[in-house]
Amino acid sequence: MGLVPARRRIRGQFLDEPLTVQGGRLLRVEGRGDLWLSPWCSGCVLFALSLDKDVLFLREENVVAWGDELVWEWGRVPGGGPALLQFRGTGRLVITAIPDDLVAVRVDEGDALSILSRRLMGWVGRVVAQAVSGEEVPPEDRYVTCAGVGVVLLSKHGNPARSDNKPAQPGHDGPSGHRASRPGLHR
């Protein structure tokens, strides 16, 4: 087996920038052999996901591995939001998260879900995300609005894979986790 530094890919083109997560590089493994993976955050475990002709967006720091059968791109939520990896097609990937921390919230046509950026883990489907920018607000304290049709993946208390994560205090979700048309959906 050989290891080669992975590079960012945008609009089908590889860039001369390394694909990094939490300050470490992601590596491309070439050849045959056994590969052992482990989560890189305290209290996290690995989850294997299978996509079947799906489109999945995930925070880059939660992605551990994926197979060549998936088409992928690197990007960022517009407006200064978190960096994401987009996966399309049919195949498998491995993510890291704290058990029982992920929540899936359905977004229907005409609905909008506004959440703290640090709670957004990703989404499946035709969801459009936009960060609400504010120069005086740190990126992790900005809100992201998700609209369209799909399922938004949230962390109950903030993203544990980030080293600069500040988890929400119990009982204090702020105005995040609500739909504009139906308040009080997620607690």
Backbone as JSON, one array per atom type, in Angstrom:
{
  "sequence": "MGLVPARRRIRGQFLDEPLTVQGGRLLRVEGRGDLWLSPWCSGCVLFALSLDKDVLFLREENVVAWGDELVWEWGRVPGGGPALLQFRGTGRLVITAIPDDLVAVRVDEGDALSILSRRLMGWVGRVVAQAVSGEEVPPEDRYVTCAGVGVVLLSKHGNPARSDNKPAQPGHDGPSGHRASRPGLHR",
  "N": [[0.85, -1.17, 0.0], [0.41, 2.26, -0.67], [0.84, 5.66, 0.41], [-0.46, 8.81, -0.35], [-0.55, 12.33, -0.23], [-3.78, 13.75, 0.02], [-5.6, 15.97, -2.13], [-7.4, 19.08, -2.34], [-10.51, 19.3, -4.05], [-12.35, 21.0, -6.38], [-15.18, 21.72, -8.26], [-14.66, 19.53, -9.95], [-11.95, 19.72, -10.44], [-8.65, 19.17, -9.33], [-6.89, 20.89, -6.79], [-3.8, 22.58, -5.93], [-3.69, 22.46, -3.21], [-3.51, 21.0, 0.0], [-5.82, 18.57, 1.26], [-7.12, 18.99, 4.28], [-7.85, 18.16, 7.7], [-8.7, 19.28, 10.82], [-6.14, 20.35, 11.07], [-4.53, 18.26, 10.29], [-3.43, 16.19, 7.57], [-5.44, 14.63, 5.05], [-5.07, 11.46, 3.62], [-4.47, 9.71, 0.59], [-4.96, 6.37, -0.06], [-3.3, 3.92, -1.79], [-3.28, 0.83, -3.56], [-3.26, -2.59, -2.3], [-4.41, -4.09, 0.72], [-4.81, -4.12, 4.33], [-6.6, -1.64, 6.09], [-6.61, 0.34, 8.91], [-8.72, 2.28, 10.86], [-9.33, 5.1, 13.01], [-11.21, 7.17, 15.28], [-10.66, 10.72, 15.6], [-11.31, 12.39, 17.67], [-11.99, 12.97, 21.13], [-14.14, 10.75, 22.77], [-15.55, 10.2, 20.51], [-16.87, 8.01, 17.95], [-16.61, 5.73, 15.16], [-18.66, 5.77, 12.26], [-20.11, 3.91, 9.71], [-21.35, 4.74, 6.57], [-23.68, 4.23, 3.93], [-24.27, 5.22, 0.68], [-26.84, 5.53, -1.74], [-27.21, 6.41, -4.74], [-27.31, 9.07, -3.87], [-26.98, 12.46, -2.62], [-24.78, 13.89, -0.43], [-23.78, 16.13, 2.02], [-21.17, 16.91, 4.2], [-19.54, 18.13, 7.16], [-16.12, 18.81, 6.85], [-14.34, 18.05, 8.9], [-15.53, 15.87, 10.08], [-15.37, 13.76, 8.42], [-13.82, 10.72, 7.73], [-13.0, 8.66, 5.95], [-13.46, 7.52, 2.53], [-14.69, 5.72, -0.34], [-13.42, 5.18, -3.7], [-15.53, 4.97, -5.43], [-17.37, 6.96, -4.99], [-18.22, 10.23, -6.06], [-16.68, 13.27, -5.28], [-16.41, 16.54, -3.79], [-14.84, 19.54, -2.55], [-15.88, 22.25, -0.52], [-17.48, 25.24, 0.76], [-19.93, 26.51, 3.02], [-21.8, 29.07, 1.66], [-21.25, 32.55, 2.45], [-19.47, 32.54, 4.53], [-19.6, 30.22, 6.02], [-19.17, 26.84, 7.42], [-16.53, 24.57, 6.27], [-17.06, 22.01, 3.88], [-17.49, 18.63, 2.68], [-18.71, 17.28, -0.26], [-20.52, 14.5, -1.31], [-21.42, 12.32, -3.94], [-23.48, 9.89, -5.51], [-23.24, 6.29, -5.48], [-22.01, 4.44, -2.89], [-19.58, 3.96, -0.19], [-18.77, 5.55, 2.97], [-16.9, 6.75, 5.81], [-17.52, 8.24, 8.89], [-16.89, 10.37, 11.76], [-18.23, 10.83, 14.99], [-19.9, 11.77, 18.07], [-21.6, 9.25, 19.84], [-25.17, 9.14, 19.78], [-25.39, 11.89, 19.48], [-26.09, 13.03, 17.09], [-28.75, 14.47, 15.24], [-31.46, 14.21, 13.07], [-33.24, 16.32, 10.98], [-36.08, 16.91, 9.16], [-36.52, 18.92, 6.29], [-38.89, 20.65, 4.55], [-40.33, 21.75, 1.41], [-40.59, 25.22, 1.26], [-40.04, 25.58, 3.94], [-37.69, 26.84, 6.36], [-34.73, 26.36, 8.13], [-32.98, 27.59, 10.8], [-29.86, 27.56, 12.28], [-27.16, 27.38, 14.69], [-23.9, 27.68, 13.37], [-21.92, 25.92, 14.37], [-23.39, 23.72, 15.09], [-24.28, 22.53, 12.78], [-23.95, 19.65, 10.94], [-24.26, 18.55, 8.46], [-26.06, 17.62, 5.44], [-28.62, 15.83, 3.59], [-29.93, 15.57, 0.37], [-31.86, 18.0, -1.55], [-30.99, 20.57, -0.38], [-30.35, 23.92, 0.38], [-27.85, 25.82, 1.78], [-27.01, 28.74, 3.65], [-24.82, 30.93, 5.15], [-25.33, 33.34, 7.7], [-23.84, 36.25, 7.61], [-21.67, 38.15, 9.7], [-19.53, 40.5, 10.64], [-18.53, 41.01, 13.19], [-19.0, 38.72, 14.56], [-17.75, 35.6, 15.57], [-16.93, 32.88, 13.3], [-17.94, 30.32, 14.19], [-20.08, 31.06, 15.75], [-21.93, 32.09, 14.07], [-25.05, 32.01, 12.31], [-26.62, 29.53, 10.28], [-28.75, 29.19, 7.58], [-30.96, 26.8, 6.36], [-32.67, 25.64, 3.59], [-35.12, 24.18, 1.38], [-35.55, 20.84, 0.18], [-35.08, 18.05, 2.06], [-32.93, 16.37, 4.43], [-31.56, 17.66, 7.3], [-28.6, 17.39, 9.12], [-27.81, 17.56, 12.46], [-25.79, 18.48, 15.29], [-26.35, 17.88, 18.66], [-25.15, 19.41, 20.69], [-23.16, 21.0, 19.56], [-20.29, 20.7, 17.4], [-18.34, 17.97, 18.06], [-15.97, 17.16, 16.87], [-14.47, 19.34, 16.32], [-11.75, 21.24, 17.47], [-12.0, 23.75, 18.54], [-14.52, 23.86, 19.51], [-17.35, 24.99, 21.28], [-19.5, 23.71, 23.37], [-23.09, 23.82, 23.58], [-24.86, 25.01, 26.42], [-26.65, 22.94, 28.7], [-30.12, 22.93, 28.15], [-30.07, 25.37, 26.87], [-30.58, 26.28, 23.88], [-30.72, 28.49, 22.43], [-31.95, 30.6, 19.78], [-31.67, 28.73, 17.81], [-32.4, 25.8, 15.79], [-35.07, 25.94, 14.98], [-37.94, 26.13, 12.86], [-38.82, 28.5, 10.45], [-41.5, 28.64, 9.72], [-42.74, 26.94, 11.49], [-42.34, 27.16, 14.63], [-40.21, 25.87, 17.31], [-39.52, 23.24, 16.65], [-37.22, 21.57, 17.08], [-35.48, 20.44, 19.92]],
  "CA": [[0.0, 0.0, 0.0], [1.12, 3.53, -0.67], [0.1, 6.83, 0.91], [-0.23, 10.03, -1.1], [-1.4, 13.4, 0.33], [-4.99, 14.09, -0.73], [-5.69, 17.39, -2.49], [-8.76, 19.6, -2.46], [-11.1, 19.18, -5.37], [-13.46, 21.93, -6.55], [-15.75, 21.68, -9.6], [-14.02, 18.48, -10.72], [-10.52, 19.99, -10.64], [-7.81, 19.1, -8.14], [-6.1, 22.08, -6.52], [-2.49, 22.31, -5.33], [-3.85, 22.65, -1.77], [-3.81, 19.72, 0.66], [-7.11, 18.38, 1.92], [-6.76, 18.84, 5.68], [-8.9, 18.08, 8.71], [-8.16, 19.54, 12.16], [-4.71, 20.6, 10.99], [-3.84, 17.09, 9.75], [-3.74, 15.91, 6.17], [-6.07, 13.39, 4.64], [-4.17, 10.74, 2.73], [-5.05, 8.77, -0.37], [-4.33, 5.07, 0.06], [-3.28, 3.2, -3.07], [-2.8, -0.53, -3.45], [-4.08, -3.57, -1.61], [-4.0, -4.36, 2.08], [-5.77, -3.78, 5.38], [-6.52, -0.26, 6.56], [-7.21, 0.5, 10.23], [-9.13, 3.66, 11.08], [-9.77, 5.43, 14.37], [-11.71, 8.55, 15.39], [-9.63, 11.64, 16.09], [-11.78, 13.27, 18.74], [-12.28, 12.27, 22.37], [-15.54, 10.37, 22.93], [-16.16, 9.93, 19.2], [-16.77, 6.68, 17.37], [-16.73, 5.72, 13.7], [-19.92, 5.31, 11.68], [-20.04, 3.62, 8.28], [-22.56, 5.15, 5.86], [-23.81, 3.79, 2.54], [-25.09, 6.09, -0.16], [-27.43, 4.87, -2.9], [-27.61, 7.48, -5.67], [-27.64, 10.19, -3.0], [-26.07, 13.59, -2.48], [-24.57, 14.09, 0.99], [-22.81, 17.15, 2.4], [-20.73, 16.72, 5.59], [-18.4, 18.94, 7.6], [-14.89, 18.08, 6.5], [-13.68, 17.48, 10.07], [-16.2, 14.64, 10.51], [-15.15, 12.72, 7.41], [-12.61, 9.96, 7.99], [-12.59, 7.91, 4.76], [-14.48, 7.2, 1.55], [-14.22, 4.9, -1.45], [-13.29, 5.82, -5.01], [-16.77, 4.89, -6.19], [-18.11, 8.2, -4.77], [-17.71, 11.49, -6.6], [-16.62, 14.18, -4.14], [-15.93, 17.91, -4.0], [-14.63, 20.34, -1.35], [-16.5, 23.57, -0.62], [-17.79, 25.95, 1.99], [-21.26, 27.1, 3.03], [-21.67, 30.49, 1.26], [-21.43, 33.55, 3.48], [-18.53, 32.35, 5.63], [-19.97, 29.05, 6.81], [-18.15, 25.8, 7.59], [-16.03, 23.81, 5.13], [-17.82, 20.77, 3.69], [-17.22, 17.72, 1.59], [-19.93, 16.82, -0.91], [-20.4, 13.18, -1.91], [-22.52, 11.98, -4.83], [-23.46, 8.58, -6.12], [-23.46, 5.09, -4.7], [-20.75, 3.99, -2.3], [-19.48, 3.97, 1.27], [-17.86, 6.46, 3.61], [-16.8, 6.6, 7.27], [-17.49, 9.53, 9.58], [-16.7, 10.29, 13.2], [-19.16, 11.65, 15.77], [-20.22, 11.23, 19.39], [-22.85, 8.48, 19.78], [-26.41, 9.78, 20.22], [-25.31, 13.35, 19.38], [-26.65, 13.47, 15.82], [-30.19, 14.59, 15.1], [-31.87, 14.44, 11.69], [-34.44, 17.15, 10.92], [-36.6, 17.02, 7.79], [-36.86, 20.25, 5.8], [-39.8, 20.54, 3.41], [-40.44, 22.93, 0.54], [-41.18, 26.38, 1.93], [-39.53, 25.7, 5.3], [-36.3, 27.26, 6.55], [-34.21, 25.97, 9.43], [-31.83, 28.43, 11.17], [-29.12, 26.91, 13.35], [-25.79, 27.82, 14.88], [-22.97, 27.04, 12.46], [-21.21, 24.81, 15.01], [-24.29, 22.57, 15.23], [-24.53, 21.95, 11.47], [-23.06, 18.55, 10.58], [-24.39, 18.32, 7.02], [-27.43, 17.38, 4.98], [-28.87, 14.95, 2.46], [-31.03, 16.04, -0.46], [-31.79, 19.28, -2.24], [-30.99, 21.62, 0.64], [-29.44, 25.03, 0.12], [-27.44, 26.43, 3.05], [-26.41, 30.07, 3.54], [-24.44, 31.49, 6.45], [-25.68, 34.73, 7.94], [-22.54, 36.82, 7.96], [-21.57, 39.25, 10.65], [-18.09, 40.68, 10.81], [-18.17, 41.01, 14.6], [-19.35, 37.43, 15.13], [-16.85, 34.52, 15.14], [-17.6, 31.95, 12.38], [-18.68, 29.24, 14.86], [-21.27, 31.63, 16.37], [-22.85, 32.55, 13.03], [-26.17, 31.14, 12.01], [-26.75, 29.02, 8.92], [-30.14, 28.92, 7.22], [-31.09, 25.7, 5.42], [-33.99, 25.62, 2.97], [-35.22, 23.24, 0.28], [-36.17, 19.57, 0.52], [-34.07, 17.07, 2.46], [-32.74, 16.11, 5.85], [-30.42, 18.38, 7.85], [-27.97, 16.66, 10.22], [-27.38, 18.49, 13.5], [-25.19, 18.02, 16.53], [-27.15, 18.4, 19.76], [-24.44, 20.39, 21.52], [-22.0, 21.53, 18.86], [-19.53, 19.67, 16.71], [-17.26, 17.49, 18.92], [-14.74, 16.93, 16.11], [-13.71, 20.6, 16.23], [-10.99, 21.52, 18.69], [-12.43, 25.04, 19.09], [-15.94, 23.73, 19.79], [-17.9, 25.41, 22.57], [-20.82, 23.1, 23.4], [-24.2, 24.57, 24.15], [-25.17, 24.67, 27.8], [-27.92, 22.2, 28.77], [-31.32, 23.75, 28.25], [-29.93, 26.63, 26.16], [-30.36, 26.1, 22.46], [-30.85, 29.78, 21.76], [-32.99, 30.57, 18.77], [-31.39, 27.74, 16.78], [-33.21, 24.6, 15.81], [-36.49, 26.14, 14.75], [-38.34, 26.42, 11.48], [-39.46, 29.82, 10.36], [-42.95, 28.52, 9.63], [-43.24, 26.13, 12.6], [-41.34, 27.27, 15.69], [-40.14, 24.88, 18.36], [-39.45, 21.88, 16.1], [-36.12, 20.76, 17.63], [-34.92, 20.81, 21.24]],
  "C": [[0.89, 1.23, 0.0], [0.23, 4.65, -0.18], [0.53, 8.06, 0.13], [-1.09, 11.13, -0.47], [-2.6, 13.68, -0.58], [-5.01, 15.59, -1.0], [-7.15, 17.8, -2.58], [-9.21, 19.51, -3.91], [-12.31, 20.09, -5.42], [-13.88, 21.92, -8.02], [-15.0, 20.7, -10.52], [-12.54, 18.65, -10.94], [-9.78, 19.88, -9.31], [-6.99, 20.37, -8.02], [-4.74, 21.67, -5.96], [-2.52, 22.58, -3.84], [-4.14, 21.3, -1.13], [-5.21, 19.73, 1.26], [-6.8, 18.06, 3.37], [-7.99, 18.8, 6.56], [-8.24, 18.27, 10.06], [-6.64, 19.71, 12.12], [-3.91, 19.43, 10.47], [-4.27, 16.83, 8.32], [-4.56, 14.63, 6.03], [-5.15, 12.77, 3.61], [-4.96, 9.84, 1.8], [-4.25, 7.48, -0.26], [-4.44, 4.37, -1.28], [-2.73, 1.81, -2.86], [-3.76, -1.42, -2.7], [-3.53, -3.79, -0.21], [-5.11, -4.02, 3.05], [-5.53, -2.36, 5.85], [-7.28, -0.17, 7.88], [-7.5, 1.98, 10.43], [-9.49, 3.87, 12.54], [-10.27, 6.86, 14.39], [-10.62, 9.45, 15.96], [-10.14, 12.63, 17.11], [-12.19, 12.42, 19.95], [-13.78, 11.98, 22.47], [-16.23, 10.03, 21.63], [-15.99, 8.47, 18.82], [-16.9, 6.81, 15.86], [-18.09, 5.17, 13.3], [-19.69, 5.07, 10.2], [-21.39, 3.99, 7.65], [-22.53, 4.59, 4.44], [-24.72, 4.75, 1.82], [-25.6, 5.29, -1.35], [-28.02, 5.95, -3.81], [-28.06, 8.71, -4.9], [-26.63, 11.32, -3.18], [-25.99, 13.9, -0.99], [-23.49, 15.14, 1.19], [-22.47, 16.93, 3.87], [-19.6, 17.68, 5.9], [-17.13, 18.15, 7.37], [-14.23, 17.44, 7.72], [-14.34, 16.21, 10.59], [-16.0, 13.5, 9.54], [-13.8, 12.05, 7.66], [-12.1, 9.28, 6.72], [-13.77, 7.75, 3.82], [-13.85, 6.42, 0.41], [-14.21, 5.68, -2.76], [-14.58, 5.82, -5.81], [-17.63, 6.16, -6.02], [-17.43, 9.37, -5.46], [-17.75, 12.49, -5.45], [-16.06, 15.53, -4.57], [-15.72, 18.55, -2.63], [-15.3, 21.68, -1.56], [-16.76, 24.15, 0.75], [-19.22, 26.47, 1.89], [-21.1, 28.58, 2.67], [-21.96, 31.43, 2.42], [-20.51, 33.37, 4.68], [-18.86, 31.19, 6.53], [-18.88, 28.0, 6.83], [-17.74, 25.14, 6.28], [-16.72, 22.46, 5.09], [-17.19, 19.9, 2.62], [-18.56, 17.25, 1.06], [-19.64, 15.47, -1.55], [-21.64, 12.9, -2.74], [-22.35, 10.56, -5.34], [-23.8, 7.46, -5.17], [-22.11, 4.62, -4.18], [-20.77, 4.13, -0.79], [-18.51, 5.05, 1.74], [-17.91, 6.24, 5.12], [-16.71, 8.0, 7.86], [-17.22, 9.29, 11.06], [-17.66, 11.27, 13.88], [-19.33, 11.02, 17.14], [-21.54, 10.45, 19.29], [-24.02, 9.27, 20.38], [-26.36, 11.3, 20.18], [-25.96, 13.86, 18.1], [-28.17, 13.45, 15.83], [-30.49, 14.89, 13.64], [-33.19, 15.2, 11.69], [-34.85, 17.3, 9.46], [-36.93, 18.47, 7.48], [-37.7, 20.06, 4.55], [-39.81, 21.83, 2.62], [-41.17, 24.05, 1.28], [-40.72, 26.57, 3.35], [-38.09, 26.21, 5.28], [-35.91, 26.91, 7.98], [-32.98, 26.83, 9.7], [-31.16, 27.82, 12.39], [-27.75, 27.55, 13.5], [-24.87, 27.01, 13.97], [-22.3, 25.83, 13.09], [-22.08, 23.58, 15.21], [-24.58, 21.87, 13.9], [-23.5, 20.88, 11.16], [-23.11, 18.27, 9.08], [-25.85, 18.17, 6.64], [-27.43, 16.41, 3.82], [-30.03, 15.55, 1.69], [-30.77, 17.39, -1.08], [-31.97, 20.43, -1.24], [-29.98, 22.67, 0.22], [-29.14, 25.7, 1.46], [-26.78, 27.77, 2.77], [-26.09, 30.56, 4.94], [-24.88, 32.94, 6.52], [-24.41, 35.4, 8.44], [-22.7, 37.98, 8.93], [-20.11, 39.41, 11.0], [-17.67, 40.6, 12.27], [-18.43, 39.67, 15.28], [-18.35, 36.38, 14.64], [-17.6, 33.52, 14.26], [-18.43, 30.87, 13.07], [-19.95, 29.74, 15.55], [-22.24, 32.21, 15.35], [-23.96, 31.53, 12.86], [-26.11, 30.73, 10.54], [-28.23, 28.74, 8.71], [-30.16, 27.85, 6.15], [-32.53, 25.68, 4.9], [-33.96, 24.63, 1.81], [-35.97, 22.0, 0.73], [-35.07, 18.58, 0.84], [-34.04, 16.89, 3.95], [-31.46, 16.81, 6.29], [-29.92, 17.59, 9.06], [-27.38, 17.65, 11.2], [-26.66, 17.76, 14.62], [-26.0, 18.65, 17.66], [-26.46, 19.53, 20.51], [-23.24, 21.0, 20.84], [-21.18, 20.39, 18.32], [-18.35, 19.2, 17.55], [-15.95, 17.27, 18.18], [-13.9, 18.19, 15.99], [-13.01, 20.87, 17.55], [-11.42, 22.84, 19.33], [-13.91, 25.04, 19.44], [-16.27, 24.22, 21.19], [-19.3, 24.84, 22.66], [-21.87, 24.0, 24.03], [-24.41, 24.12, 25.58], [-26.5, 23.93, 27.83], [-29.09, 23.16, 28.95], [-31.22, 25.09, 27.52], [-29.57, 26.37, 24.71], [-30.41, 27.43, 21.73], [-31.96, 29.69, 20.74], [-32.74, 29.53, 17.7], [-32.37, 26.59, 16.89], [-34.69, 24.87, 15.66], [-36.73, 26.41, 13.28], [-39.05, 27.76, 11.49], [-40.98, 29.7, 10.37], [-43.55, 27.73, 10.78], [-42.23, 26.18, 13.74], [-41.37, 26.1, 16.65], [-40.03, 23.46, 17.88], [-38.41, 21.04, 16.83], [-35.65, 21.31, 18.97], [-33.9, 19.81, 21.62]]
}
